[in-house]
Short mmCIF file of C-alpha atoms and ligand atoms in Angstrom, two decimals:
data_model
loop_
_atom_site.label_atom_id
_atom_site.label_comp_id
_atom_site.label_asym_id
_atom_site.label_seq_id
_atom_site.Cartn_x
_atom_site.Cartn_y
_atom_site.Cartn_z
CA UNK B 1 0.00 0.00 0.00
CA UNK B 2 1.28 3.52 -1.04
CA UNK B 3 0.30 6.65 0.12
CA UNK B 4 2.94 8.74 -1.38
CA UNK B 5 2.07 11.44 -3.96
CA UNK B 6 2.72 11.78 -7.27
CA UNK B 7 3.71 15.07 -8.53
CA UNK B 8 0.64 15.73 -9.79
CA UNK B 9 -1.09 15.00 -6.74
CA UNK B 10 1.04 17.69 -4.87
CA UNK B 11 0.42 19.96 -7.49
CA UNK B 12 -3.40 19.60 -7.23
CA UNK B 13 -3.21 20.15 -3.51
CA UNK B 14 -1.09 22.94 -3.30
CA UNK B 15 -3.21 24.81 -6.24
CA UNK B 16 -6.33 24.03 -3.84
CA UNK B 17 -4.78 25.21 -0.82
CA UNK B 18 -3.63 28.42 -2.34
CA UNK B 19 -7.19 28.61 -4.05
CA UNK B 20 -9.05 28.48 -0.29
CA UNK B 21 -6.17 30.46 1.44
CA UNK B 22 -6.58 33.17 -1.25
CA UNK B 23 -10.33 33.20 -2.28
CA UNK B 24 -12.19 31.05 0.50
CA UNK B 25 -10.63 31.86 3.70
CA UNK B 26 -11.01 36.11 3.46
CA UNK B 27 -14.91 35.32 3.23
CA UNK B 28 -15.54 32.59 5.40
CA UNK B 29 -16.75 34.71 8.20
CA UNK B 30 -19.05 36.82 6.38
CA UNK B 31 -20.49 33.85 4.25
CA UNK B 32 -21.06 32.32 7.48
CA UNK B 33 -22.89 34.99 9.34
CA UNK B 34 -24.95 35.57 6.39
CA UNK B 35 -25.74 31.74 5.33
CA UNK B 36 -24.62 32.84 1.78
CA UNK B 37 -24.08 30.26 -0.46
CA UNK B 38 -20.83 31.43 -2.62
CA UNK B 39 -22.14 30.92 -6.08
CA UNK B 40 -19.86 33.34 -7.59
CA UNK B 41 -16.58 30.92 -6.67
CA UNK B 42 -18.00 27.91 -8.50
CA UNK B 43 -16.57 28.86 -12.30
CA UNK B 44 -13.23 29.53 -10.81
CA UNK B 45 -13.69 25.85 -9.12
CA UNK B 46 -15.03 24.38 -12.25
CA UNK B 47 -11.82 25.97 -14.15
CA UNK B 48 -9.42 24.42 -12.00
CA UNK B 49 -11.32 21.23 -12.46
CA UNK B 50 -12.51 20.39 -8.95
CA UNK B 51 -15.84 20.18 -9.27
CA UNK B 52 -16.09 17.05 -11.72
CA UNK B 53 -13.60 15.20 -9.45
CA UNK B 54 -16.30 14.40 -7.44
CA UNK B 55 -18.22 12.80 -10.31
CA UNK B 56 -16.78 9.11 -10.53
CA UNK B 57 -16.31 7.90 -13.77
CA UNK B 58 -18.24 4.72 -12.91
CA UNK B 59 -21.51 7.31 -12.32
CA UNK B 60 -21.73 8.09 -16.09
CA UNK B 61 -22.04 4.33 -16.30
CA UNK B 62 -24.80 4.56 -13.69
CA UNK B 63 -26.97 6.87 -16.10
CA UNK B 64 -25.57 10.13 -14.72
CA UNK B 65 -23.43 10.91 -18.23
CA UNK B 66 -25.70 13.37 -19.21
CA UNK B 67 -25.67 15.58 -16.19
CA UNK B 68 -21.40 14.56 -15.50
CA UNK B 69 -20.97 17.26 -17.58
CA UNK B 70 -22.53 20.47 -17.04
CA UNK B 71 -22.19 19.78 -13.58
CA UNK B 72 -18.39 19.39 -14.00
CA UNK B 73 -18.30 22.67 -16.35
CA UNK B 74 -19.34 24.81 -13.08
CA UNK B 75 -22.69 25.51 -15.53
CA UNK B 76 -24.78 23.97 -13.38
CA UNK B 77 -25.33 22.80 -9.66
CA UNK B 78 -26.86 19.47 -8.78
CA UNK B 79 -27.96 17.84 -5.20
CA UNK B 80 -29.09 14.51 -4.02
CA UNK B 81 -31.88 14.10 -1.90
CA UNK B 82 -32.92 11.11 -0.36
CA UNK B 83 -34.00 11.85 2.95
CA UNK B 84 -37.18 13.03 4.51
CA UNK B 85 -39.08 13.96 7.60
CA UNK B 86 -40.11 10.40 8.87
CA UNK B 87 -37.20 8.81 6.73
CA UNK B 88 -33.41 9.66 7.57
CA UNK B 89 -31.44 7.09 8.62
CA UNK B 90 -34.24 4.76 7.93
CA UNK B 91 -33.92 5.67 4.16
CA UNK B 92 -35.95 2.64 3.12
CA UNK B 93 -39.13 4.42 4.88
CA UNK B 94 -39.33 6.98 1.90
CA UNK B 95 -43.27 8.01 1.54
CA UNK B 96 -42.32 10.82 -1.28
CA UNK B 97 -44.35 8.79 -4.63
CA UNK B 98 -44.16 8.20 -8.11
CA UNK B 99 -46.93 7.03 -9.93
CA UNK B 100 -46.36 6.11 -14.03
CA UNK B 101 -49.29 7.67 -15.86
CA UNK B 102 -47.88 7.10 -19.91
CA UNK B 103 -44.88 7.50 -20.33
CA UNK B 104 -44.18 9.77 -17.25
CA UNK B 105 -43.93 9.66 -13.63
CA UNK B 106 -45.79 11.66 -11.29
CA UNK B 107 -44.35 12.59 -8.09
CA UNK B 108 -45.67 13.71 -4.79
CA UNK B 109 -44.02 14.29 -1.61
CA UNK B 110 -41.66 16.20 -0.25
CA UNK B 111 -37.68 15.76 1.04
CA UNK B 112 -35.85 17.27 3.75
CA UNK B 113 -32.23 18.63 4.59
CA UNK B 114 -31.00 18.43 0.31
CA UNK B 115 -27.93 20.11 0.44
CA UNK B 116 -27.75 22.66 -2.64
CA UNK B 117 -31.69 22.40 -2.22
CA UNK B 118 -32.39 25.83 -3.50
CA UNK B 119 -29.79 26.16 -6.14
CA UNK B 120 -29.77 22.89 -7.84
CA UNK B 121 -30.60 22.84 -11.75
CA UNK B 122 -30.60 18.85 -11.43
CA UNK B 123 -31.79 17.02 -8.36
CA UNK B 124 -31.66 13.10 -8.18
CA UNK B 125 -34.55 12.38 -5.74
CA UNK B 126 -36.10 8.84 -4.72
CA UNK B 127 -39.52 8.01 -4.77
CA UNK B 128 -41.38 4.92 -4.13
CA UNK B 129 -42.67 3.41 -7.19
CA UNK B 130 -43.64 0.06 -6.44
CA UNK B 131 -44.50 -0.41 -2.11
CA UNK B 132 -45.36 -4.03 -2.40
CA UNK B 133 -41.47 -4.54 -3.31
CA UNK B 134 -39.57 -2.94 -0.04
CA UNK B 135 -36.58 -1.18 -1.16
CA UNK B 136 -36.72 -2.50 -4.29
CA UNK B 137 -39.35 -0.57 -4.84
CA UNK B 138 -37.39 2.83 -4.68
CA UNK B 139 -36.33 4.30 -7.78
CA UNK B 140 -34.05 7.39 -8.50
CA UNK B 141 -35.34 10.25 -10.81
CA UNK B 142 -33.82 13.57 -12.28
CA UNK B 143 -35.27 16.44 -11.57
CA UNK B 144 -34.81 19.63 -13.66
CA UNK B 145 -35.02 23.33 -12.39
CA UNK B 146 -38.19 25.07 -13.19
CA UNK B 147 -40.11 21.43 -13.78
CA UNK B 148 -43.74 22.13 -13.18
CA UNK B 149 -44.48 21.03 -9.63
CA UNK B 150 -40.70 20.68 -8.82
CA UNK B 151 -39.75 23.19 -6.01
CA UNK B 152 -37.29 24.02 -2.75
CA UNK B 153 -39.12 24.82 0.27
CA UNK B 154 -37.91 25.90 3.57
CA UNK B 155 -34.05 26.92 3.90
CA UNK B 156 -32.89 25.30 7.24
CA UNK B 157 -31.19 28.05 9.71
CA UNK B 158 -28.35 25.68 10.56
CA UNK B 159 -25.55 25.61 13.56
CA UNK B 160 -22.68 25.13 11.28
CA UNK B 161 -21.72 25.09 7.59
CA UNK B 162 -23.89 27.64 7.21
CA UNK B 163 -22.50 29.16 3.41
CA UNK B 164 -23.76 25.31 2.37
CA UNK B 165 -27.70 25.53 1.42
CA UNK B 166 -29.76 23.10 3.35
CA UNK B 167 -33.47 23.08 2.02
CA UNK B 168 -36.59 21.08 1.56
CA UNK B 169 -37.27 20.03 -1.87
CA UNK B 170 -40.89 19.62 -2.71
CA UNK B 171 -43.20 17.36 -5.76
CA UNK B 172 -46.71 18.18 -6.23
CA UNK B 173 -47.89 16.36 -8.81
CA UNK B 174 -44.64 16.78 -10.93
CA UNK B 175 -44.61 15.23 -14.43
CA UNK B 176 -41.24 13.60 -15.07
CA UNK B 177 -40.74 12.03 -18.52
CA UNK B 178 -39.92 8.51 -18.38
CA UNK B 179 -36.11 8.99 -19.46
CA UNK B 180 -35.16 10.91 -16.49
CA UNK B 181 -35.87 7.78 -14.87
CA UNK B 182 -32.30 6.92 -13.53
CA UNK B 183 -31.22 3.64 -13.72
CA UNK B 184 -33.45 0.80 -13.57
CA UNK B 185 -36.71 1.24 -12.03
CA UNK B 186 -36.67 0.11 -8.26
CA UNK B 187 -33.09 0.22 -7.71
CA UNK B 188 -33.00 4.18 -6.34
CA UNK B 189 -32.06 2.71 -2.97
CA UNK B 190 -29.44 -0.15 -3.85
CA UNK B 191 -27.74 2.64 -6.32
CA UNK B 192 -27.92 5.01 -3.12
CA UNK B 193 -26.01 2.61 -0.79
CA UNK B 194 -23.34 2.56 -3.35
CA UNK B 195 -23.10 6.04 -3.82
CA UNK B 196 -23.47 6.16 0.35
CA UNK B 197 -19.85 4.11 0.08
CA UNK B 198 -18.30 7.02 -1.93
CA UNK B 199 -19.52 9.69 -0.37
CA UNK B 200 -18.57 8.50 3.27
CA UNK B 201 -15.17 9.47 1.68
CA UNK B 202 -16.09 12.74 1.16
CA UNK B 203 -17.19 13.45 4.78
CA UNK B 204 -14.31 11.60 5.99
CA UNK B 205 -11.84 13.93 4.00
CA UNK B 206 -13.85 16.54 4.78
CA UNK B 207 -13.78 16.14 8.54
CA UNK B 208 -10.14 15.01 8.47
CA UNK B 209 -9.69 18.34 6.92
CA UNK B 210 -11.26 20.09 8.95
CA UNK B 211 -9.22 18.47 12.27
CA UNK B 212 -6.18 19.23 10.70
CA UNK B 213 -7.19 23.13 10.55
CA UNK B 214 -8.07 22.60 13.90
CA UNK B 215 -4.85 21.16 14.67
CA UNK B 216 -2.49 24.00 13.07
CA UNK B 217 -4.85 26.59 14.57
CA UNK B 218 -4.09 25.61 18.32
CA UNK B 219 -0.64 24.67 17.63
CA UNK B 220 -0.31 28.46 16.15
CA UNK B 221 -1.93 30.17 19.44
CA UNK B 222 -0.23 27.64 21.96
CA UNK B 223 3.00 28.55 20.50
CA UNK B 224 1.82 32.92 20.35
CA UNK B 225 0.13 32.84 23.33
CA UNK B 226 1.76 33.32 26.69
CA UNK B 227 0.53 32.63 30.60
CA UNK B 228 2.27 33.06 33.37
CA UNK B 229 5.27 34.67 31.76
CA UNK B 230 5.46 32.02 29.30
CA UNK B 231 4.10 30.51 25.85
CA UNK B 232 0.99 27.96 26.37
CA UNK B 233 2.91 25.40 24.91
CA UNK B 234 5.80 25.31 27.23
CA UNK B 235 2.80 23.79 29.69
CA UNK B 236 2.97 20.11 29.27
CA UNK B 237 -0.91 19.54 29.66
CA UNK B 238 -1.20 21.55 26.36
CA UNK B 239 1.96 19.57 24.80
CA UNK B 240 0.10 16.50 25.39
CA UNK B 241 -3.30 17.57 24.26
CA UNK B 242 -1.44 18.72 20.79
CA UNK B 243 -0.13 15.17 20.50
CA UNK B 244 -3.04 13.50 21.16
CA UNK B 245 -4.54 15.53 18.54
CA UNK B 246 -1.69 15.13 15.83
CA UNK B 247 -1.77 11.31 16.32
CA UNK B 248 -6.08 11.28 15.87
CA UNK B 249 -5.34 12.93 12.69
CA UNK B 250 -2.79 11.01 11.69
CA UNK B 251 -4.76 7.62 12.34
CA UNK B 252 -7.58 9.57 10.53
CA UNK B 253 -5.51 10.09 7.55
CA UNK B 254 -4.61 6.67 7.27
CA UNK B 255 -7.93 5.15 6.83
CA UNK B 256 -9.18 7.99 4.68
CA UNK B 257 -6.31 7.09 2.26
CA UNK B 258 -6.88 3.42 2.56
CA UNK B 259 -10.81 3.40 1.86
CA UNK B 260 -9.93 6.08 -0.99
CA UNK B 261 -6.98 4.21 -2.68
CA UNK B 262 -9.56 1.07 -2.32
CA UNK B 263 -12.50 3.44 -4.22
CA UNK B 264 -9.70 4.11 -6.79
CA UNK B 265 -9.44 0.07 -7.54
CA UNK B 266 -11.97 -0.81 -9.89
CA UNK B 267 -14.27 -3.60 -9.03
CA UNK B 268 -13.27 -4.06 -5.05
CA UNK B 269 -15.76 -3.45 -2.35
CA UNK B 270 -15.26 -0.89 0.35
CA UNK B 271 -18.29 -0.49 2.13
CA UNK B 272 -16.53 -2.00 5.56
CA UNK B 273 -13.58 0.47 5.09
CA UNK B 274 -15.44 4.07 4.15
CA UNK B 275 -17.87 3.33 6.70
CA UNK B 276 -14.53 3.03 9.39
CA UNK B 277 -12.97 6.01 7.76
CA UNK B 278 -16.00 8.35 7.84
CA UNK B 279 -17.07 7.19 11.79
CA UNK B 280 -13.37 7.20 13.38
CA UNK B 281 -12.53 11.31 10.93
CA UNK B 282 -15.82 12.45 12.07
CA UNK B 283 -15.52 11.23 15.98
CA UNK B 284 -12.22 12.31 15.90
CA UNK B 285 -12.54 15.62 14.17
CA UNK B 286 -15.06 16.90 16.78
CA UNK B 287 -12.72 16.14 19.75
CA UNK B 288 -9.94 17.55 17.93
CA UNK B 289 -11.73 20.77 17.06
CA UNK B 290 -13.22 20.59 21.17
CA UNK B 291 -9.65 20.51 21.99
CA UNK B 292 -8.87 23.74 19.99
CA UNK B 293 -11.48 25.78 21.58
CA UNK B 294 -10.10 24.36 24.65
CA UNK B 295 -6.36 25.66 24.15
CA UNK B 296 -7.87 29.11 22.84
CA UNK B 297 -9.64 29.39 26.44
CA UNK B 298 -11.92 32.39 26.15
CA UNK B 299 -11.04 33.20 22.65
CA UNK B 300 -11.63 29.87 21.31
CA UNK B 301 -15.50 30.86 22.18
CA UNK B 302 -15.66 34.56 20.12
CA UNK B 303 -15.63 34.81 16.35
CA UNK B 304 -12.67 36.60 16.04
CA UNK B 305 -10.25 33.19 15.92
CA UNK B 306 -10.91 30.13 13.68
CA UNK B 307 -11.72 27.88 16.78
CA UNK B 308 -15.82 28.16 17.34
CA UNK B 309 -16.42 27.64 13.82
CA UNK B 310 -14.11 24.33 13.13
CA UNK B 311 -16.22 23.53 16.31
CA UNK B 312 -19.81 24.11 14.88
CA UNK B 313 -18.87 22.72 11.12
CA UNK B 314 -17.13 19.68 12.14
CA UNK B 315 -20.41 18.24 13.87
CA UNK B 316 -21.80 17.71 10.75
CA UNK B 317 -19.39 15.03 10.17
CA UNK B 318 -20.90 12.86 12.62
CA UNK B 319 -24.92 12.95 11.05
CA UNK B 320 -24.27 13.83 7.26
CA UNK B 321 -24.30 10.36 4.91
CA UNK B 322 -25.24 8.44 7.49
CA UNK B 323 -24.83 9.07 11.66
CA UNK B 324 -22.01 7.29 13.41
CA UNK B 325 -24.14 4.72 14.79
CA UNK B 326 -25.12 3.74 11.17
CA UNK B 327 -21.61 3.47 10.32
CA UNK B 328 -20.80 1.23 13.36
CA UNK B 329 -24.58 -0.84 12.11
CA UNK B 330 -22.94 -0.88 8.46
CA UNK B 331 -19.22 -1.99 9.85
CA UNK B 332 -20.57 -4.74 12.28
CA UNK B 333 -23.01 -6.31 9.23
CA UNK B 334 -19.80 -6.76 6.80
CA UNK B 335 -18.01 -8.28 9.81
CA UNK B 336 -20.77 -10.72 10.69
CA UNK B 337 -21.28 -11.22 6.86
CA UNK B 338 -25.11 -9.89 7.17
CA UNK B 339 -26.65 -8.45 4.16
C1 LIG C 401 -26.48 19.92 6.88
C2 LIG C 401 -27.09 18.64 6.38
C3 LIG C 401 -27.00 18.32 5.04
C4 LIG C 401 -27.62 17.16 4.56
N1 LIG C 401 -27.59 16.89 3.20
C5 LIG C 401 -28.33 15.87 2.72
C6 LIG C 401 -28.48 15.69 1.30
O1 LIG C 401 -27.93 16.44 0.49
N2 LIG C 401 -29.29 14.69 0.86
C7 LIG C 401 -29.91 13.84 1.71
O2 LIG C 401 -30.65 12.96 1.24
N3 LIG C 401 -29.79 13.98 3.07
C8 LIG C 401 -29.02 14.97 3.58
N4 LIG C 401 -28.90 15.15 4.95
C9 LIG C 401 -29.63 14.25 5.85
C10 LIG C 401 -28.75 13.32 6.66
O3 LIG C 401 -28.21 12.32 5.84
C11 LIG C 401 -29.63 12.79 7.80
O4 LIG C 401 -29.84 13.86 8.69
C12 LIG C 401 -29.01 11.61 8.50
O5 LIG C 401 -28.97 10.48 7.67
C13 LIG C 401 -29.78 11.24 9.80
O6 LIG C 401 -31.15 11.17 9.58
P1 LIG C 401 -32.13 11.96 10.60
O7 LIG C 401 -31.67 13.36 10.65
O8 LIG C 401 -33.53 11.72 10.17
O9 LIG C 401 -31.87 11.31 12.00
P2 LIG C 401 -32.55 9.97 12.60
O10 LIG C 401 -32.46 8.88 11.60
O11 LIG C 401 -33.88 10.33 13.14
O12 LIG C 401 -31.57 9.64 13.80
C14 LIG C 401 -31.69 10.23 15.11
C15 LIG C 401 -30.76 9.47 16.05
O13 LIG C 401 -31.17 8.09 16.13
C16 LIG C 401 -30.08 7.24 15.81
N5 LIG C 401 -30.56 6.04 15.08
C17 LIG C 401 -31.47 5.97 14.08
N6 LIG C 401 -31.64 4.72 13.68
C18 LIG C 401 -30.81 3.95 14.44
C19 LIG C 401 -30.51 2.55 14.50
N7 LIG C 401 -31.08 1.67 13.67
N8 LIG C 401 -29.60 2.14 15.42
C20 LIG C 401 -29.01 3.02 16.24
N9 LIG C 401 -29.23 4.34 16.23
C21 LIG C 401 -30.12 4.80 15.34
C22 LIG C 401 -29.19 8.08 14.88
O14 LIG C 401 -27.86 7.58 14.87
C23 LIG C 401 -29.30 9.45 15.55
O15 LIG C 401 -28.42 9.52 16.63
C24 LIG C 401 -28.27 16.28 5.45
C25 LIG C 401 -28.31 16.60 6.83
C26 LIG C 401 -27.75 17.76 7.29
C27 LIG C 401 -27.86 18.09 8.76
#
């Protein structure tokens, strides 16, 4: 197994990290306060090319060709929405309908906490289309901006990553041609565990990234800040906090790497090791960013350092693409060999 670079790999992270030192970080206070969603940096992402990496090739394959595109161009936003009031980790419990009348689909319901809710030109939703047949019955269907009876509702007011837009998404009686059907009818939910597999990554990255902010940022005001006539981190109960928190991330970057150089090998399941990546980035990510606050004392808790709001995003970790306990339900089935 190795986790070295290449040189193009350090070249794509140093362009993103001078990309969100440069245009992301001066803003991230304001976008925050204001729950703005920062449409205006998504052509500059879409020119550097980061927005189709999330796009795996073997999605086109899955149907999603069509919509890899514009989506990757920057053009065009998309979200995936799959939960719903009385359905969220219970995901086979979705009530929202689709009902073929010719050759459409009419859908009724409504979906809860989609990110990208309010700005998505294409929205994958599932709807039940057959109940005798469980969640086999679920199927997966493209939804277009402006669709008659497509529409978000309520923007959620949220505790942390607050720039992302978290909305309802509502269907009354929306007619959906029959080829924005997406993939076979009744497999929405099987096709949704899958993508659940990748995008455990994602959180997982995103959380480890987010604990190694939190990492440099109390390392920086240990090391600035002084106490009794000294710096923080001459105190060994800081020292030791630090390293407790470098090692977490460390661990954390490890099984990130592994479940994402497994994603990378075509044809090898990884259910088992993004579901142990995203739980043990996200668990550890909160205490990490705790910790931070912790070393900032008093100024860990104002908005003036980086501290409270690595504390309030990182939570998300935890609940987003499944809780922790669902991870630890998912890791303990492909241990026991349960379906
Ligand atoms: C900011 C944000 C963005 C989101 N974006 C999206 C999105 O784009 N698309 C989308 O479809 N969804 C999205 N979600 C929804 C997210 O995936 C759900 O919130 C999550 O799956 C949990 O569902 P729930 O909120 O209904 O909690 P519940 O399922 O009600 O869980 C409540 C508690 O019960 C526990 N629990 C539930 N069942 C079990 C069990 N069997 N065993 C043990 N414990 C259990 C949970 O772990 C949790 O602690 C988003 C959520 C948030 C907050």
């Amino acid at each position: 197994m190795e986790f070295s670079f290449t040189e193009e790999q350090q070249q794509l992270r140093r362009s993103v990290r001078e990309f969100s030192e440069g245009e992301i970080a001066p803003h991230v206070m304001e976008w925050d306060e204001a729950s703005h969603f920062p449409m205006e940096i998504m052509p500059k992402l879409a020119e550097m090319g980061l927005l189709g990496v999330i796009f795996p090739e073997q999605y086109g394959g899955a149907g999603l060709g069509y919509i890899e595109y514009p989506l990757a161009s920057g053009k065009a936003i998309g979200a995936w929405s799959l939960t719903e009031p009385e359905a969220g980790s219970d995901a086979g419990g979705t009530r929202t309908t689709a009902v073929r009348v010719g050759n459409h689909w009419v859908l009724n319901g409504a979906k809860t906490f989609t990110t990208n809710g309010h700005y998505a030109d294409y929205c994958v939703a599932m709807a039940v289309t057959d109940k005798s047949n469980g969640s086999h019955g679920i199927s997966a269907f493209v939804l277009e901006k402006g669709m008659k009876g497509f529409r978000p509702g309520k923007k959620e007011n949220k505790l942390g990553m607050r720039a992302s837009d978290t909305s309802e998404v509502i269907f009354n009686d929306c007619c959906v041609p029959q080829e924005n059907l997406l993939g076979a009818e009744g497999e929405g939910f099987t096709g949704s565990l899958k993508i659940l597999d990748g995008g455990r990554i994602s959180i997982a990255a995103l959380a480890l990234g987010m604990a190694q902010g939190a990492l440099e940022a109390a390392t920086k005001y240990a090391k600035q800040r002084k106490q009794f006539g000294q710096p923080i981190s001459d105190f060994q109960s800081v020292q030791f906090k630090l390293a407790d928190m470098a090692t977490q991330v460390e661990a954390a970057r490890l099984l990130v790497y592994q479940a994402a150089w497994l994603a990378d090998k075509k044809d090898v399941r990884f259910t088992r090791e993004s579901s142990m990546a995203k739980l043990f980035a996200s668990e550890i990510a909160v205490q990490v960013a705790n910790e931070c606050v912790q070393i900032h004392g008093g100024y860990g808790f104002i908005k003036d350092y980086p501290a409270e709001k690595y504390y309030r995003d990182v939570k998300l970790c935890t609940i987003g693409e499944g809780t922790s306990e669902i991870q630890k339900l998912v890791i303990a089935r492909q241990l026991l060999g349960k379906k």
